[in-house]
PDB file of C-alpha atoms in Angstrom:
ATOM      1  CA  UNK A 720      -1.356 -12.621  -2.162  1.00  0.00           C
ATOM      2  CA  UNK A 721      -3.882 -10.473  -0.492  1.00  0.00           C
ATOM      3  CA  UNK A 722      -3.170  -7.117   1.692  1.00  0.00           C
ATOM      4  CA  UNK A 723      -5.644  -5.038   3.973  1.00  0.00           C
ATOM      5  CA  UNK A 724      -4.155  -1.496   4.240  1.00  0.00           C
ATOM      6  CA  UNK A 725      -5.190   1.638   5.854  1.00  0.00           C
ATOM      7  CA  UNK A 726      -3.784   4.504   3.738  1.00  0.00           C
ATOM      8  CA  UNK A 727      -3.098   8.121   4.844  1.00  0.00           C
ATOM      9  CA  UNK A 728      -3.339  10.527   2.243  1.00  0.00           C
ATOM     10  CA  UNK A 729      -2.026  14.140   2.213  1.00  0.00           C
ATOM     11  CA  UNK A 730       1.108  12.423   4.319  1.00  0.00           C
ATOM     12  CA  UNK A 731       4.490  14.879   4.680  1.00  0.00           C
ATOM     13  CA  UNK A 732       6.090  11.856   2.739  1.00  0.00           C
ATOM     14  CA  UNK A 733       5.057   8.352   1.441  1.00  0.00           C
ATOM     15  CA  UNK A 734       6.099   5.278   3.267  1.00  0.00           C
ATOM     16  CA  UNK A 735       4.963   2.152   5.214  1.00  0.00           C
ATOM     17  CA  UNK A 736       4.246   3.460   8.702  1.00  0.00           C
ATOM     18  CA  UNK A 737       3.579  -0.051  10.683  1.00  0.00           C
ATOM     19  CA  UNK A 738       0.286  -1.286  11.685  1.00  0.00           C
ATOM     20  CA  UNK A 739      -3.463   0.059  12.262  1.00  0.00           C
ATOM     21  CA  UNK A 740      -5.677  -2.846  13.906  1.00  0.00           C
ATOM     22  CA  UNK A 741      -5.276  -5.595  11.075  1.00  0.00           C
ATOM     23  CA  UNK A 742      -4.000  -3.574   8.143  1.00  0.00           C
ATOM     24  CA  UNK A 743      -0.639  -2.417   7.237  1.00  0.00           C
ATOM     25  CA  UNK A 744      -0.644   1.540   7.625  1.00  0.00           C
ATOM     26  CA  UNK A 745       0.644   3.591   4.240  1.00  0.00           C
ATOM     27  CA  UNK A 746       1.494   7.198   4.066  1.00  0.00           C
ATOM     28  CA  UNK A 747       1.072   8.689   0.477  1.00  0.00           C
ATOM     29  CA  UNK A 748       1.845  12.409  -0.074  1.00  0.00           C
ATOM     30  CA  UNK A 749      -0.383  12.285  -2.715  1.00  0.00           C
ATOM     31  CA  UNK A 750      -4.304  14.065  -1.725  1.00  0.00           C
ATOM     32  CA  UNK A 751      -7.426  12.255  -1.923  1.00  0.00           C
ATOM     33  CA  UNK A 752      -8.522  13.677  -4.696  1.00  0.00           C
ATOM     34  CA  UNK A 753      -9.420  12.161  -8.242  1.00  0.00           C
ATOM     35  CA  UNK A 754      -7.856   9.037  -7.217  1.00  0.00           C
ATOM     36  CA  UNK A 755      -3.883  10.227  -6.831  1.00  0.00           C
ATOM     37  CA  UNK A 756      -3.807   8.635  -3.212  1.00  0.00           C
ATOM     38  CA  UNK A 757      -4.836   4.877  -4.802  1.00  0.00           C
ATOM     39  CA  UNK A 758      -2.278   6.072  -7.725  1.00  0.00           C
ATOM     40  CA  UNK A 759       0.442   6.670  -5.200  1.00  0.00           C
ATOM     41  CA  UNK A 760      -0.286   4.006  -3.274  1.00  0.00           C
ATOM     42  CA  UNK A 761       0.027   1.457  -5.925  1.00  0.00           C
ATOM     43  CA  UNK A 762       3.266   2.919  -7.262  1.00  0.00           C
ATOM     44  CA  UNK A 763       4.847   2.652  -3.799  1.00  0.00           C
ATOM     45  CA  UNK A 764       3.801  -1.064  -3.401  1.00  0.00           C
ATOM     46  CA  UNK A 765       5.258  -1.528  -6.694  1.00  0.00           C
ATOM     47  CA  UNK A 766       8.054  -0.085  -6.292  1.00  0.00           C
ATOM     48  CA  UNK A 767       8.586  -1.544  -2.927  1.00  0.00           C
ATOM     49  CA  UNK A 768       8.133  -4.974  -4.314  1.00  0.00           C
ATOM     50  CA  UNK A 769       9.882  -4.562  -7.449  1.00  0.00           C
ATOM     51  CA  UNK A 770       6.846  -5.502  -9.698  1.00  0.00           C
ATOM     52  CA  UNK A 771       5.428  -3.459 -12.294  1.00  0.00           C
ATOM     53  CA  UNK A 772       2.319  -1.080 -11.315  1.00  0.00           C
ATOM     54  CA  UNK A 773      -0.009  -3.862 -13.183  1.00  0.00           C
ATOM     55  CA  UNK A 774       1.029  -6.466 -10.721  1.00  0.00           C
ATOM     56  CA  UNK A 775      -0.915  -4.485  -7.862  1.00  0.00           C
ATOM     57  CA  UNK A 776      -4.410  -4.557  -7.794  1.00  0.00           C
ATOM     58  CA  UNK A 777      -7.118  -2.663  -5.699  1.00  0.00           C
ATOM     59  CA  UNK A 778      -9.891  -4.763  -5.326  1.00  0.00           C
ATOM     60  CA  UNK A 779     -11.627  -3.062  -2.597  1.00  0.00           C
ATOM     61  CA  UNK A 780     -11.828   0.237  -1.012  1.00  0.00           C
ATOM     62  CA  UNK A 781     -11.560   2.758  -3.735  1.00  0.00           C
ATOM     63  CA  UNK A 782     -12.983   5.541  -1.894  1.00  0.00           C
ATOM     64  CA  UNK A 783     -12.130   4.317   1.447  1.00  0.00           C
ATOM     65  CA  UNK A 784      -9.145   4.314   3.599  1.00  0.00           C
ATOM     66  CA  UNK A 785      -9.083   0.514   4.303  1.00  0.00           C
ATOM     67  CA  UNK A 786      -8.454  -1.144   1.052  1.00  0.00           C
ATOM     68  CA  UNK A 787      -8.115  -4.756   0.038  1.00  0.00           C
ATOM     69  CA  UNK A 788      -4.898  -4.808  -2.360  1.00  0.00           C
ATOM     70  CA  UNK A 789      -4.174  -7.883  -4.781  1.00  0.00           C
ATOM     71  CA  UNK A 790      -0.474  -8.783  -5.499  1.00  0.00           C
ATOM     72  CA  UNK A 791       0.068 -11.086  -8.663  1.00  0.00           C
ATOM     73  CA  UNK A 792       3.637 -12.478  -9.182  1.00  0.00           C
ATOM     74  CA  UNK A 793       5.264 -12.261  -5.750  1.00  0.00           C
ATOM     75  CA  UNK A 794       6.497 -14.459  -3.193  1.00  0.00           C
ATOM     76  CA  UNK A 795       4.167 -14.133   0.001  1.00  0.00           C
ATOM     77  CA  UNK A 796       7.400 -14.638   2.132  1.00  0.00           C
ATOM     78  CA  UNK A 797       9.007 -11.804  -0.269  1.00  0.00           C
ATOM     79  CA  UNK A 798       6.173  -9.418  -0.002  1.00  0.00           C
ATOM     80  CA  UNK A 799       5.887  -9.905   4.035  1.00  0.00           C
ATOM     81  CA  UNK A 800       9.911  -9.757   4.585  1.00  0.00           C
ATOM     82  CA  UNK A 801      10.065  -6.246   2.144  1.00  0.00           C
ATOM     83  CA  UNK A 802       6.929  -5.040   3.677  1.00  0.00           C
ATOM     84  CA  UNK A 803       8.136  -5.574   7.247  1.00  0.00           C
ATOM     85  CA  UNK A 804      11.430  -3.894   6.960  1.00  0.00           C
ATOM     86  CA  UNK A 805      11.305  -0.393   8.517  1.00  0.00           C
ATOM     87  CA  UNK A 806      14.530   0.356   6.824  1.00  0.00           C
ATOM     88  CA  UNK A 807      12.835   0.254   3.304  1.00  0.00           C
ATOM     89  CA  UNK A 808       9.781   2.622   4.445  1.00  0.00           C
TER      90      UNK A 808
END
């Protein structure tokens, strides 16, 4: 499954914050320095989806707030349900 995300690094706390245009808006507490925000994003998504970090692949946007993410080994409906539930953010 492919996801488009808009990442807000340096946030007070990490979590899913809704929608930004056509992308899922995700806040990460890590700063955008030396890939820390990308690592935090992968860890957050893997934790929320119950997948290993290796199942989350940053396909595009390594140095951008807008990123393309590939999720391997999860059902599309399960990913949508978990990421859309604000109680889990």
